[in-house]
mmCIF file of C-alpha atoms and ligand atoms in Angstrom:
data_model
loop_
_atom_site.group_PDB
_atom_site.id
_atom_site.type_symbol
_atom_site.label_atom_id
_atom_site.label_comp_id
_atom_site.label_asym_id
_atom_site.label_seq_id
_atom_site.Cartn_x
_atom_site.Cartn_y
_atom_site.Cartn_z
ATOM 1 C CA UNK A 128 56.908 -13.070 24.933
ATOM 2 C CA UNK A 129 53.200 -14.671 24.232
ATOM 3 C CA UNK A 130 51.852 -10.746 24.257
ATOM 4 C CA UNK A 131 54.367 -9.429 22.698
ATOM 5 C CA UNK A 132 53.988 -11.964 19.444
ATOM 6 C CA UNK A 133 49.942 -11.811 19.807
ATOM 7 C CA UNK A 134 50.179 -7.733 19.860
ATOM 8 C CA UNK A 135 52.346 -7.773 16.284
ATOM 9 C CA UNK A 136 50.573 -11.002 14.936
ATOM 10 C CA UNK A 137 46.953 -10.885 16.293
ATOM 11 C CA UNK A 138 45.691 -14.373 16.290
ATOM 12 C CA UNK A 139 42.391 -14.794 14.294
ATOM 13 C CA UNK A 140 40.153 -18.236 13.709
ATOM 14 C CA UNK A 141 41.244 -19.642 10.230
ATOM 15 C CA UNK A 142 37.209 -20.514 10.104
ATOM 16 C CA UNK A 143 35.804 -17.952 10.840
ATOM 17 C CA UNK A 144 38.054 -14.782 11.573
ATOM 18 C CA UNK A 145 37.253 -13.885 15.011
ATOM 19 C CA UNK A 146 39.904 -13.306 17.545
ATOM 20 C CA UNK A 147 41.044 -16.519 19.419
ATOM 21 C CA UNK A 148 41.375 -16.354 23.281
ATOM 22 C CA UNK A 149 44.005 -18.202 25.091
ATOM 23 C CA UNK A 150 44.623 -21.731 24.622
ATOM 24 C CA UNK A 151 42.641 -21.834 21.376
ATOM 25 C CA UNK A 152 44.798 -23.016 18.443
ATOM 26 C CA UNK A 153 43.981 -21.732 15.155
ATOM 27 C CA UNK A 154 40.689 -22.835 15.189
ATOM 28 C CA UNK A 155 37.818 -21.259 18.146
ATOM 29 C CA UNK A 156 36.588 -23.736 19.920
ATOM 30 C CA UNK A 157 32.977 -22.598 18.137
ATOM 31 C CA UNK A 158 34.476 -23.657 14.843
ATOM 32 C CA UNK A 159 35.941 -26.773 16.125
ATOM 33 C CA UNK A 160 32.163 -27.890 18.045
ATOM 34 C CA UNK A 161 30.711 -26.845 14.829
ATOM 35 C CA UNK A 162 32.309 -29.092 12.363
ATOM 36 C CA UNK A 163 30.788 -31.477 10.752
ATOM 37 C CA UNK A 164 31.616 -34.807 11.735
ATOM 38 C CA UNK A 165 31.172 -38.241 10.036
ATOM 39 C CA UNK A 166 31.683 -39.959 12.844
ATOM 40 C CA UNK A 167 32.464 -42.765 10.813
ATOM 41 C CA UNK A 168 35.182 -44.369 12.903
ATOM 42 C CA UNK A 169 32.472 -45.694 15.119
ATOM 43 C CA UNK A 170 30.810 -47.503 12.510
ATOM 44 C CA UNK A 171 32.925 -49.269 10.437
ATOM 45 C CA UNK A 172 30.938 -50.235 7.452
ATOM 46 C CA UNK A 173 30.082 -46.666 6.575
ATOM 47 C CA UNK A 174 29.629 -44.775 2.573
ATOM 48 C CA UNK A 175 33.683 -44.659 2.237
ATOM 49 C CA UNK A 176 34.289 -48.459 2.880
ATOM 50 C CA UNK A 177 31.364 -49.468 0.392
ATOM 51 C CA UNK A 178 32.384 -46.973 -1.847
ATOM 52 C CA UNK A 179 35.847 -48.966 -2.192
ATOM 53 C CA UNK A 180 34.551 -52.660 -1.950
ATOM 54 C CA UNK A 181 35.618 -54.475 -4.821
ATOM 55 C CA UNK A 182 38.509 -52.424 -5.741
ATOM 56 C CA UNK A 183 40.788 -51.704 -2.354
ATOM 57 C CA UNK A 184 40.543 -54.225 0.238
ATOM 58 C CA UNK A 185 40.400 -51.926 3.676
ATOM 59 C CA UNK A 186 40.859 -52.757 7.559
ATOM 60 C CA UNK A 187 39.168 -49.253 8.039
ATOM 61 C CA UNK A 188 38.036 -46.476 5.849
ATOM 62 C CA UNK A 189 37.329 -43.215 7.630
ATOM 63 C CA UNK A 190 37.144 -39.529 7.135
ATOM 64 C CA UNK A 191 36.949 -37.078 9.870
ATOM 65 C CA UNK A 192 34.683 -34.457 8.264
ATOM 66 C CA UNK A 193 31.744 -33.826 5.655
ATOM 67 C CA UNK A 194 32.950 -31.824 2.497
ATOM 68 C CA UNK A 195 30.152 -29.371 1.429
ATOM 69 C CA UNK A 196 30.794 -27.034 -1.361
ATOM 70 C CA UNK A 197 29.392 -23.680 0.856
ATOM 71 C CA UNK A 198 30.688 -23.757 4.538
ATOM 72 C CA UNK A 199 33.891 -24.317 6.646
ATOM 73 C CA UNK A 200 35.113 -27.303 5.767
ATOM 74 C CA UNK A 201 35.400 -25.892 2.113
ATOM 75 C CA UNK A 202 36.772 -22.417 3.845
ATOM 76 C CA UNK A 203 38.855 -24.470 6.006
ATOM 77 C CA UNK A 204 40.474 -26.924 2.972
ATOM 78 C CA UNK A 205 40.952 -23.958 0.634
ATOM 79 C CA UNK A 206 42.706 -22.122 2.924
ATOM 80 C CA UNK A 207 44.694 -25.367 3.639
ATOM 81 C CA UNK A 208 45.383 -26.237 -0.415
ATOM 82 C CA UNK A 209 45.663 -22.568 -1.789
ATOM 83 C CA UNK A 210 46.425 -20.018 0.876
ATOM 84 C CA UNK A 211 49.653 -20.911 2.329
ATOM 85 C CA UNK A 212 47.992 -22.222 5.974
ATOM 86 C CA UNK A 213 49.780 -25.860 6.214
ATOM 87 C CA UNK A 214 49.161 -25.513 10.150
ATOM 88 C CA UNK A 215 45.380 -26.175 9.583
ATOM 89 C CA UNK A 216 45.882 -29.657 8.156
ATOM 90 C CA UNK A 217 48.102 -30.462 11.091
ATOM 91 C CA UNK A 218 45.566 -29.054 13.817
ATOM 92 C CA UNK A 219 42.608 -31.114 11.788
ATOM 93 C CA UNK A 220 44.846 -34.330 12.194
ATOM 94 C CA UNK A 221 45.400 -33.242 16.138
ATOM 95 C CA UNK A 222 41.909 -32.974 16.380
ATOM 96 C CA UNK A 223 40.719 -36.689 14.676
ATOM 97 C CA UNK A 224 44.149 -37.915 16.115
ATOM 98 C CA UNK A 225 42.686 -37.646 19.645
ATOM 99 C CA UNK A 226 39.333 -38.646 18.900
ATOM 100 C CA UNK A 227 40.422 -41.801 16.990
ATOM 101 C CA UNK A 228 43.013 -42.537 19.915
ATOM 102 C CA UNK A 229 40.055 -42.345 21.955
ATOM 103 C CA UNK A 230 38.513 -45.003 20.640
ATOM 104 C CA UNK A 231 41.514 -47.093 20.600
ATOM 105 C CA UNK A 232 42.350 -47.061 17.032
ATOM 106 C CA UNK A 233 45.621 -45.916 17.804
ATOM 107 C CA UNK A 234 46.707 -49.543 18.265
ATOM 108 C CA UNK A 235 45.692 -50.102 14.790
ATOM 109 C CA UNK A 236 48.038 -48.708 12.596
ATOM 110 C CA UNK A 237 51.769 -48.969 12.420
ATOM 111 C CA UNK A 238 52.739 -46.643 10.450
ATOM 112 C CA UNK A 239 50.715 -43.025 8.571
ATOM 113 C CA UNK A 240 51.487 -42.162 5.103
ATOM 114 C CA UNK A 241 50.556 -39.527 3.032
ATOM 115 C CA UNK A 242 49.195 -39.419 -0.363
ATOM 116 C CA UNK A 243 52.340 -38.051 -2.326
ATOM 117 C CA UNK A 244 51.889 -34.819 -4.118
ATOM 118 C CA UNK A 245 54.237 -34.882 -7.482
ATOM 119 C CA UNK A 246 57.691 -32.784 -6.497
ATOM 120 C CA UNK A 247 57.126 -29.850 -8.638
ATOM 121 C CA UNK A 248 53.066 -29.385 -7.246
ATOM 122 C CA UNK A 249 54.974 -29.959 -3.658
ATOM 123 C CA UNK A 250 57.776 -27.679 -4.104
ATOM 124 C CA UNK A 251 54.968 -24.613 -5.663
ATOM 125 C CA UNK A 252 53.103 -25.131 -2.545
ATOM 126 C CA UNK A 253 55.972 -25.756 0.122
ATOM 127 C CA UNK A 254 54.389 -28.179 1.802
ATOM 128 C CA UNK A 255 52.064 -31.724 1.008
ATOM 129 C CA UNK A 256 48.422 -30.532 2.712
ATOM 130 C CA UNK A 257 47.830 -34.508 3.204
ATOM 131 C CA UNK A 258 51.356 -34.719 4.876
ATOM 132 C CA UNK A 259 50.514 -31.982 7.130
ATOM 133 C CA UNK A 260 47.099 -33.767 8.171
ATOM 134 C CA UNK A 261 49.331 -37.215 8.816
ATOM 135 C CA UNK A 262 51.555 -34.510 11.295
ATOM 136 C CA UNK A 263 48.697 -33.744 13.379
ATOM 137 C CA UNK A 264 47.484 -37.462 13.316
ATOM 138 C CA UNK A 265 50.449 -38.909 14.130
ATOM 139 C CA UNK A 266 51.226 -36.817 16.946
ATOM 140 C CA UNK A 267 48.508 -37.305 19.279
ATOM 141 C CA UNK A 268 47.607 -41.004 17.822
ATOM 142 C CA UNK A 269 51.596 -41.617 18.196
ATOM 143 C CA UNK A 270 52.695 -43.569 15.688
ATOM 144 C CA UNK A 271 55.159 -42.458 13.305
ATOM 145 C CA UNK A 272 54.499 -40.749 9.604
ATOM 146 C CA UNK A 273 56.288 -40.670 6.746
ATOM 147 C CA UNK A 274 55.621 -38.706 3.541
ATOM 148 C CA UNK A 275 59.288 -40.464 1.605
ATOM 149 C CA UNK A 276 58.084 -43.652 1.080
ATOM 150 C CA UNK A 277 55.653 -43.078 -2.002
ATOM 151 C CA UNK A 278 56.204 -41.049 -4.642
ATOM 152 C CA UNK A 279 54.149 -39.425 -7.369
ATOM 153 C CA UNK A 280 56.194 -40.167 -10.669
ATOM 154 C CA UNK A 281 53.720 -38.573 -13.278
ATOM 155 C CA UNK A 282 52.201 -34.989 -12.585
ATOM 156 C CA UNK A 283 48.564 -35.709 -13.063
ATOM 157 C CA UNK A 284 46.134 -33.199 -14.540
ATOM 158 C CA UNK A 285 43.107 -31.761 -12.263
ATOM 159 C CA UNK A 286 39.858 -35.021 -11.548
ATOM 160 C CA UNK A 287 37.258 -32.288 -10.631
ATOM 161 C CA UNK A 288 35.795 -32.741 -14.220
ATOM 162 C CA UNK A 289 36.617 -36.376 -15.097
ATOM 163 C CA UNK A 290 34.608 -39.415 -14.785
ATOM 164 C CA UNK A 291 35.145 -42.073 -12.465
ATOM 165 C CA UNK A 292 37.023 -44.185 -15.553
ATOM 166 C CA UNK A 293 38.698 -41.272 -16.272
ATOM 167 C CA UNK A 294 39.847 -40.638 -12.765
ATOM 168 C CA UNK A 295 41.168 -44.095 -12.688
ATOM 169 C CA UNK A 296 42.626 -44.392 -16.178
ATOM 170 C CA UNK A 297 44.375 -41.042 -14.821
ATOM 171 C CA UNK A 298 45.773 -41.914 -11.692
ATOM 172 C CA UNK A 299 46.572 -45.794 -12.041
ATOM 173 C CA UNK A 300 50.009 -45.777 -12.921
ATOM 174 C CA UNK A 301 51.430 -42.679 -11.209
ATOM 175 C CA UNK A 302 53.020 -43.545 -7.775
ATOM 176 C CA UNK A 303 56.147 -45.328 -6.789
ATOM 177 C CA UNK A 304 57.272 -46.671 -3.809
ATOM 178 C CA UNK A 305 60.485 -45.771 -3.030
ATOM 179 C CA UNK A 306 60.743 -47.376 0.393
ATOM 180 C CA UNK A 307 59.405 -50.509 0.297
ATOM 181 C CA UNK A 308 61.593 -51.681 2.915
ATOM 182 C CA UNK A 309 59.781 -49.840 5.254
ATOM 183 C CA UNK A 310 56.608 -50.912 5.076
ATOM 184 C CA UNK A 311 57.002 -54.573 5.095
ATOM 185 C CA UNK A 312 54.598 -56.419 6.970
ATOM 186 C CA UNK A 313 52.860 -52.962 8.745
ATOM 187 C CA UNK A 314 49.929 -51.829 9.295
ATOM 188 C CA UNK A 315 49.509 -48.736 7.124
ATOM 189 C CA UNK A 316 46.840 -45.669 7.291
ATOM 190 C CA UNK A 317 47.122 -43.958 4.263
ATOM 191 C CA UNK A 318 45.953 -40.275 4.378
ATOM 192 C CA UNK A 319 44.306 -37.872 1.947
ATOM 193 C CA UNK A 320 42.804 -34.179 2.061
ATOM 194 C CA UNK A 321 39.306 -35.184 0.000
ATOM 195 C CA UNK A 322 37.742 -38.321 -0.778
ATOM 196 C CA UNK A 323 35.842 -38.461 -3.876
ATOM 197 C CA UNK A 324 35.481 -41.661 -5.961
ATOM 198 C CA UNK A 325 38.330 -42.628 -4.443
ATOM 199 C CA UNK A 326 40.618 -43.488 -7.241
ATOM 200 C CA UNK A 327 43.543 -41.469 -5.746
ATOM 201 C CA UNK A 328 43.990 -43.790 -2.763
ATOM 202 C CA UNK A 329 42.752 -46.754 -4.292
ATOM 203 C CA UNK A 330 45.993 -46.378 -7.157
ATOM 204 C CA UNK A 331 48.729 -45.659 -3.876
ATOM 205 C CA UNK A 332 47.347 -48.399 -1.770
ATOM 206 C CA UNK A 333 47.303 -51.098 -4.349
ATOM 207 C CA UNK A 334 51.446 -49.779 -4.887
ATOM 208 C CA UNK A 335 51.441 -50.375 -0.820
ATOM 209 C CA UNK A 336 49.912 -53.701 -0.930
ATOM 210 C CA UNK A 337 52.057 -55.214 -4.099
ATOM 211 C CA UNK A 338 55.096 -53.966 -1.902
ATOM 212 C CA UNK A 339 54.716 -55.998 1.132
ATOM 213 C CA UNK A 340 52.571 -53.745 3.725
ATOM 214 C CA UNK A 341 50.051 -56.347 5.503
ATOM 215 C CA UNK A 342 46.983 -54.339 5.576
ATOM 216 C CA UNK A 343 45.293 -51.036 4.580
ATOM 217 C CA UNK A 344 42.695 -48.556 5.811
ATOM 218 C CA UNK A 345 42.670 -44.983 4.730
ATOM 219 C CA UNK A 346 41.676 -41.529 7.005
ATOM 220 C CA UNK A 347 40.689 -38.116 5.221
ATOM 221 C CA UNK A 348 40.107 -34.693 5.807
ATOM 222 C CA UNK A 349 36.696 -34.773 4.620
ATOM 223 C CA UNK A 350 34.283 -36.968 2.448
ATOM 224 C CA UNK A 351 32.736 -35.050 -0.844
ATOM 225 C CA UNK A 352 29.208 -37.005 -1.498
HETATM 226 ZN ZN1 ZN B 686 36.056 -19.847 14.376
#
């Protein structure tokens, strides 16, 4: 069965498009040593935590790779976000999943959750790329994820050319917590695909907070400078 489906669908890295040999999972295992990591989980007062101080209080602030406009993450991302290829996001949060299990930070978090996309961005796309990255996470960290809680009530426009005001004024009042049964008194790791200022995650996790979750830290794809 595994040659008949690789004969009709030849398997090709989603980094770098050459043909994966067996046991490699959409990504070569070039591509995979290749990325580049932050490492950030094993230094905990790192550029994402500062960058929040003041505005999100954070148990842990981490993000598994370095966003560069040229390169793979952007390849990787883009193809994650606009090319219909939800299965990178979860093999990304595999990936980190294991290597922040391995340092025992999978007995810090009770519960993953997703940044919410707004329903009509989520149903255009067919799937939430930052749900997909909380898949892979939460299945070889083991701890449940859950992308119903939160909700994004108000479709926001594009940050890329905002300022930081402007990215908060835009994104302050737009999610909802629909759950907040669920999170009472847990542990939460929020997830996102990009950090930038940070706005996005600073908005959900204060909803989190005022709803009864004990603590916050926040894991993402990759960290834009
Ligand atoms: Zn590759």
């Amino acid at each position: 069965m595994g040659d008949f489906v690789t004969l009709f669908f030849p398997n090709h890295c989603l980094g770098c498009s050459s043909s994966l040999y067996k046991g490699e999972d959409i990504l070569c295992t070039r591509c995979i040593l290749e990325l580049p990591k932050t490492k950030y989980h094993e230094h905990v007062e790192n550029t994402i935590k500062a960058r929040l101080t003041g505005r999100l209080p954070l148990t842990y602030a981490m993000a598994f790779l370095q966003f560069r406009k040229t390169g793979v993450v952007q390849h990787l991302l883009h193809q994650l976000k606009y090319n219909n290829h939800p299965e990178i996001g979860v093999r990304l949060g595999k990936i980190y999943g294991k290597e922040l299990a391995d340092s025992d930070y999978d007995k810090a978090f009770d519960l993953i959750i997703p940044i919410p996309l707004h329903k009509s961005r989520r149903r255009r796309r067919g799937y939430n790329q930052s749900a997909k990255f909380a898949e892979g996470l939460s299945s070889t960290m083991n701890i449940p994820w859950d992308e119903s809680i939160a909700e994004r009530k108000i479709k926001t426009t594009t940050q890329t050319r905002k300022t930081k005001t402007e990215r908060w004024e835009n994104v302050r009042n737009v999610f909802y917590i629909k759950h907040p049964e669920r999170i009472i008194n847990k542990r939460i790791l929020l997830v996102d695909d990009v950090i930038t200022t940070g706005a996005t995650l600073e908005a959900c996790g204060h909803e989190l907070l005022n709803h009864g979750c004990s603590e916050i830290s926040i894991a993402c794809i990759a960290e834009a400078q």
